[in-house]
mmCIF file of C-alpha atoms in Angstrom:
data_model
loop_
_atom_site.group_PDB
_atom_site.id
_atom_site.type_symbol
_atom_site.label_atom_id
_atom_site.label_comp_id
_atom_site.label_asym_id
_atom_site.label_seq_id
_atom_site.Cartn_x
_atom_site.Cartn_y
_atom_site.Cartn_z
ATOM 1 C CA UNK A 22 -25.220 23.959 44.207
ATOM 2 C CA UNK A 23 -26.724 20.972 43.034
ATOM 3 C CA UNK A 24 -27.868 23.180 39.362
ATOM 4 C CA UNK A 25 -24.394 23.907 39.095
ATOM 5 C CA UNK A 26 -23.167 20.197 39.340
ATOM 6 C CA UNK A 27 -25.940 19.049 36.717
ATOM 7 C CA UNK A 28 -24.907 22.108 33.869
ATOM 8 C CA UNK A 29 -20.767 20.266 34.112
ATOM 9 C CA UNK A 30 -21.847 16.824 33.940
ATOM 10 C CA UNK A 31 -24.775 17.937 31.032
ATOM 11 C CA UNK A 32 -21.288 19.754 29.501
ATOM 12 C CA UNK A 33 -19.373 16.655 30.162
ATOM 13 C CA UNK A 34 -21.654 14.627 28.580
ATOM 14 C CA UNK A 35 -22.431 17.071 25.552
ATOM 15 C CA UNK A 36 -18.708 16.835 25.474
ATOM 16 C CA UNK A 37 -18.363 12.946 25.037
ATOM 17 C CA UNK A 38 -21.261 12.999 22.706
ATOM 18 C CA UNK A 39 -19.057 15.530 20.272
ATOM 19 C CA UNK A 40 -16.048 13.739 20.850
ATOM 20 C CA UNK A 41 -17.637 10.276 19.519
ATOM 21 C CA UNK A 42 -19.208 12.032 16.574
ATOM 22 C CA UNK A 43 -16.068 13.376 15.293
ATOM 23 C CA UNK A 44 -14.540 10.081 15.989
ATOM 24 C CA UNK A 45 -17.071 7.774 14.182
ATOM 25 C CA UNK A 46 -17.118 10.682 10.679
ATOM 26 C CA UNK A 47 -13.266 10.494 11.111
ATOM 27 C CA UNK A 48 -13.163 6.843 10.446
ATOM 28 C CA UNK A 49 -15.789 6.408 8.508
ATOM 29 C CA UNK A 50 -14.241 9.024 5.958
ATOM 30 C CA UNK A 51 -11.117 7.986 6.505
ATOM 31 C CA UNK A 52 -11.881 4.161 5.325
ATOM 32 C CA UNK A 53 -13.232 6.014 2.298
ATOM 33 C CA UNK A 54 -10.299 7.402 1.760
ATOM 34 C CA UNK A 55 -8.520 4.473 2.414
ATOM 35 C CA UNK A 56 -10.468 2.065 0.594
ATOM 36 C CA UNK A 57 -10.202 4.544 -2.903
ATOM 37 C CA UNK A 58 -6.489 4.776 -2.330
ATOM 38 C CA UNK A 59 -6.203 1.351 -2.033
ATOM 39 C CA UNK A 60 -8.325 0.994 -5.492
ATOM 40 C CA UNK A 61 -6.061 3.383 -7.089
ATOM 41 C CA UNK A 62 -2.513 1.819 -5.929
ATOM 42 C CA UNK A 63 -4.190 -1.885 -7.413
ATOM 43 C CA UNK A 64 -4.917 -0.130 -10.514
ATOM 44 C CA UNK A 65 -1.692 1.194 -10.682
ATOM 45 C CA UNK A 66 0.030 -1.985 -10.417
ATOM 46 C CA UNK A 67 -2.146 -3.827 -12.538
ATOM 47 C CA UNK A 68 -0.659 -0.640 -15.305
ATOM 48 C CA UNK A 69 2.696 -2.028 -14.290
ATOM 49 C CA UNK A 70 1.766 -5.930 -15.292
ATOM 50 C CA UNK A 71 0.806 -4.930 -18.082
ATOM 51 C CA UNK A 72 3.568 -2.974 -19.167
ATOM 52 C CA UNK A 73 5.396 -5.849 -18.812
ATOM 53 C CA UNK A 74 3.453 -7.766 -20.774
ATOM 54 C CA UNK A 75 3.151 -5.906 -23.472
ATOM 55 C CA UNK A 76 6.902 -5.027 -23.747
ATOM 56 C CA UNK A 77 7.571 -8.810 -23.358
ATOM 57 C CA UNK A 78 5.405 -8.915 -26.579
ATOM 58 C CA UNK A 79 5.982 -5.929 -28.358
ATOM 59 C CA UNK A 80 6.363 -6.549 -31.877
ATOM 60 C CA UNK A 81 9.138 -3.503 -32.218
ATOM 61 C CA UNK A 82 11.413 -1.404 -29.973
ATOM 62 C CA UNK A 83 9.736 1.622 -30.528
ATOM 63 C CA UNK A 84 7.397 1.889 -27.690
ATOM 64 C CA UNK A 85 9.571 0.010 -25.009
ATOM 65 C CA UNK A 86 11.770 3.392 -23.795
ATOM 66 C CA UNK A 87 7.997 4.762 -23.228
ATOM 67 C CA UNK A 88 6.559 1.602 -21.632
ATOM 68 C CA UNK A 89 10.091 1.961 -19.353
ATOM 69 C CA UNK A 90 10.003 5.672 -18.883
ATOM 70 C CA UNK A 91 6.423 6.435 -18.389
ATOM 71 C CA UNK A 92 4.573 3.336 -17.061
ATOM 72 C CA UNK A 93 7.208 1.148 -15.441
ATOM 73 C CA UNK A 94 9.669 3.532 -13.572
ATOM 74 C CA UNK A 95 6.943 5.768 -12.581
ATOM 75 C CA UNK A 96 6.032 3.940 -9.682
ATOM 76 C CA UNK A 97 8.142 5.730 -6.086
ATOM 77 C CA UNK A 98 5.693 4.889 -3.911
ATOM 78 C CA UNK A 99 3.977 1.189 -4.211
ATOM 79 C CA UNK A 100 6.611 -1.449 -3.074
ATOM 80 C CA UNK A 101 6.730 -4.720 -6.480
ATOM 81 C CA UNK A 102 8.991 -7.227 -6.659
ATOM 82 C CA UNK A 103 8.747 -9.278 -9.611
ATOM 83 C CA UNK A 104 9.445 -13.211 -9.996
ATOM 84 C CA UNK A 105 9.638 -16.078 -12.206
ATOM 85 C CA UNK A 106 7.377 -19.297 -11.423
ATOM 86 C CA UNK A 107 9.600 -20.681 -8.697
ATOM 87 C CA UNK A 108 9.754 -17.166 -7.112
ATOM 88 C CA UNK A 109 13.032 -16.130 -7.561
ATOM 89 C CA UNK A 110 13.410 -12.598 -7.706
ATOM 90 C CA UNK A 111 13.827 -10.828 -11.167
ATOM 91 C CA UNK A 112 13.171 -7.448 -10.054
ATOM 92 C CA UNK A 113 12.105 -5.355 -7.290
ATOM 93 C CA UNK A 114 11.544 -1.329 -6.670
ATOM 94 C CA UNK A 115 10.497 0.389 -3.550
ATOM 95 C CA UNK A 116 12.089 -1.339 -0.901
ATOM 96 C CA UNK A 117 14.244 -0.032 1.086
ATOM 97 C CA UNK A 118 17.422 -2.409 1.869
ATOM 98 C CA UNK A 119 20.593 -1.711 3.967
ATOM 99 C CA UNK A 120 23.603 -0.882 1.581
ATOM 100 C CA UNK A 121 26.573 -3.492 1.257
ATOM 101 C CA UNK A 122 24.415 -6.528 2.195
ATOM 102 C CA UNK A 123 25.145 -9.463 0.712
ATOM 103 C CA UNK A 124 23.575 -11.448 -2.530
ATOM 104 C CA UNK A 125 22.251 -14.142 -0.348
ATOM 105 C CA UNK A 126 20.905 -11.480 2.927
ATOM 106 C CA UNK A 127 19.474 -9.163 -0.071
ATOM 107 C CA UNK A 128 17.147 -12.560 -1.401
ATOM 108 C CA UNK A 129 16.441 -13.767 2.175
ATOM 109 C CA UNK A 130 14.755 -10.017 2.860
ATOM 110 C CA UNK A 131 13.080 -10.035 -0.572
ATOM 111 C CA UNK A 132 11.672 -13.368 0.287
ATOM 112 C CA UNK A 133 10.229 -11.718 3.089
ATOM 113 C CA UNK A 134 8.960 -9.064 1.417
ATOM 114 C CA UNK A 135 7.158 -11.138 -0.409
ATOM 115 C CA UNK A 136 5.709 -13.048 1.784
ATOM 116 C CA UNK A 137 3.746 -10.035 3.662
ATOM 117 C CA UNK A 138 3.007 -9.196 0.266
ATOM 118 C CA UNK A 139 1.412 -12.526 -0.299
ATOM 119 C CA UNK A 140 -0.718 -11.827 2.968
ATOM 120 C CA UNK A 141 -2.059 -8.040 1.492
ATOM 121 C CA UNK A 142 -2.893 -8.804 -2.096
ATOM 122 C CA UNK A 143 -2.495 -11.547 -4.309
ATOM 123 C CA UNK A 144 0.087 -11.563 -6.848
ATOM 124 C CA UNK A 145 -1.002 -10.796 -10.654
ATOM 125 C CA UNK A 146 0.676 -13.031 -13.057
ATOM 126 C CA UNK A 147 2.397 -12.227 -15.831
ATOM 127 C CA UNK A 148 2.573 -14.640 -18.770
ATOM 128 C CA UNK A 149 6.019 -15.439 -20.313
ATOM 129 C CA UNK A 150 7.438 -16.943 -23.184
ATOM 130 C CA UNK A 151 6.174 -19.921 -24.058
ATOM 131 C CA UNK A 152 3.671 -20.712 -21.546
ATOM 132 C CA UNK A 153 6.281 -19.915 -18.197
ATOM 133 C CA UNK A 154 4.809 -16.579 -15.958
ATOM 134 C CA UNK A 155 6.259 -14.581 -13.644
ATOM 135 C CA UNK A 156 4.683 -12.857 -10.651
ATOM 136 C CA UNK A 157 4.020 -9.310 -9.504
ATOM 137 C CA UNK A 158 4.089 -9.272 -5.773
ATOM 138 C CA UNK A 159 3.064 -5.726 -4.071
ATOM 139 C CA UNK A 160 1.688 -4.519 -0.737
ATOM 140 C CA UNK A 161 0.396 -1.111 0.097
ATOM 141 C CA UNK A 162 2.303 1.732 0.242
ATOM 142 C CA UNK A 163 3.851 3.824 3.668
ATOM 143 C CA UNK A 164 1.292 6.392 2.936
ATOM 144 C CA UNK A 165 -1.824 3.985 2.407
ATOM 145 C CA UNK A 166 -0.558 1.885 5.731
ATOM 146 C CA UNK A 167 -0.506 5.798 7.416
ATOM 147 C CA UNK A 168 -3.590 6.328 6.501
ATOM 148 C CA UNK A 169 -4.873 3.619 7.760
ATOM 149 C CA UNK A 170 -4.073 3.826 11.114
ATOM 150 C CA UNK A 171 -4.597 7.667 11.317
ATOM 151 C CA UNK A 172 -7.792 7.628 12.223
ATOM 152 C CA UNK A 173 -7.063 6.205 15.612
ATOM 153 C CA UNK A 174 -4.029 8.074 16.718
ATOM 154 C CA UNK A 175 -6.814 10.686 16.059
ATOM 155 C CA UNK A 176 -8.796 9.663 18.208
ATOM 156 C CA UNK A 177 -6.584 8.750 21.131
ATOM 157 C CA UNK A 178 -6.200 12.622 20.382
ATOM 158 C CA UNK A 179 -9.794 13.228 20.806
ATOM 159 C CA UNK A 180 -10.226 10.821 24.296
ATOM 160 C CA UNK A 181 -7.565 12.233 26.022
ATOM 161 C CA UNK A 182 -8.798 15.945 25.054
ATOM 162 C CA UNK A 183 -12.515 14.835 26.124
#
């Protein structure tokens, strides 16, 4: 009997030892993942600045409905919200706010916003005319902040299977 006993807790064992494998290449990869998507989304706002800048400058109309079209309303996913030196809001995209709020409820969310934003990343600045900037505020996206905490729901998955 005592053979017997040894081969489950050699299995049990074998089976922890499997379980914290997959666990550790899960969030190792994972990070990898997380940390290129996170690269990419910064990139992508840093397109957005400067498409602002350059249609703040732009010499002619011509390229402004492609700037618009093509670099500035492309973003769905990464929340901006864009503001002059004292940080009131000029523009925002990819936040989700309760219809039929008022002017005042609408700002004090925004201002919110933006400051978790200010915690994630800091803001990229925009120059203005005549020496003034603005202020690109962003945070990571609902499918970066998924990511990120996939690995461990994952793994609760794992420990409660082991």
């Amino acid at each position: 009997m005592i053979p017997i006993y040894a081969q489950k807790n050699r299995i049990k064992f074998l089976v922890v030892i499997v379980a914290l494998i997959i666990g550790a290449v899960t969030i190792t990869y994972t990070n990898v993942l997380v940390s290129k998507l996170s690269e990419r989304e910064q990139e992508l706002v840093q397109l957005y600045a400067k498409g602002l800048r350059y249609m703040i400058n732009a010499p002619s109309d011509d390229n402004i409905v492609f700037i618009e079209e093509e670099i500035l309303s492309s973003n769905h996913t990464i929340p901006v919200i864009l503001t002059d030196e004292n940080e009131n809001i000029l523009d925002f995209k990819n936040i989700d706010l309760p219809e039929n709020i008022s002017e005042n409820r609408k700002n004090e969310l925004l201002q919110r916003e933006i400051a978790r934003m200010k915690a994630q990343h800091a803001p990229i600045i925009v120059p203005w005319a005549e020496g003034s900037e603005n202020y690109v505020f962003y945070k990571d996206s609902a499918l970066l902040s998924q990511l990120r905490y996939y690995p461990y729901v994952q793994l609760m998955v794992i420990a409660c299977f082991a």
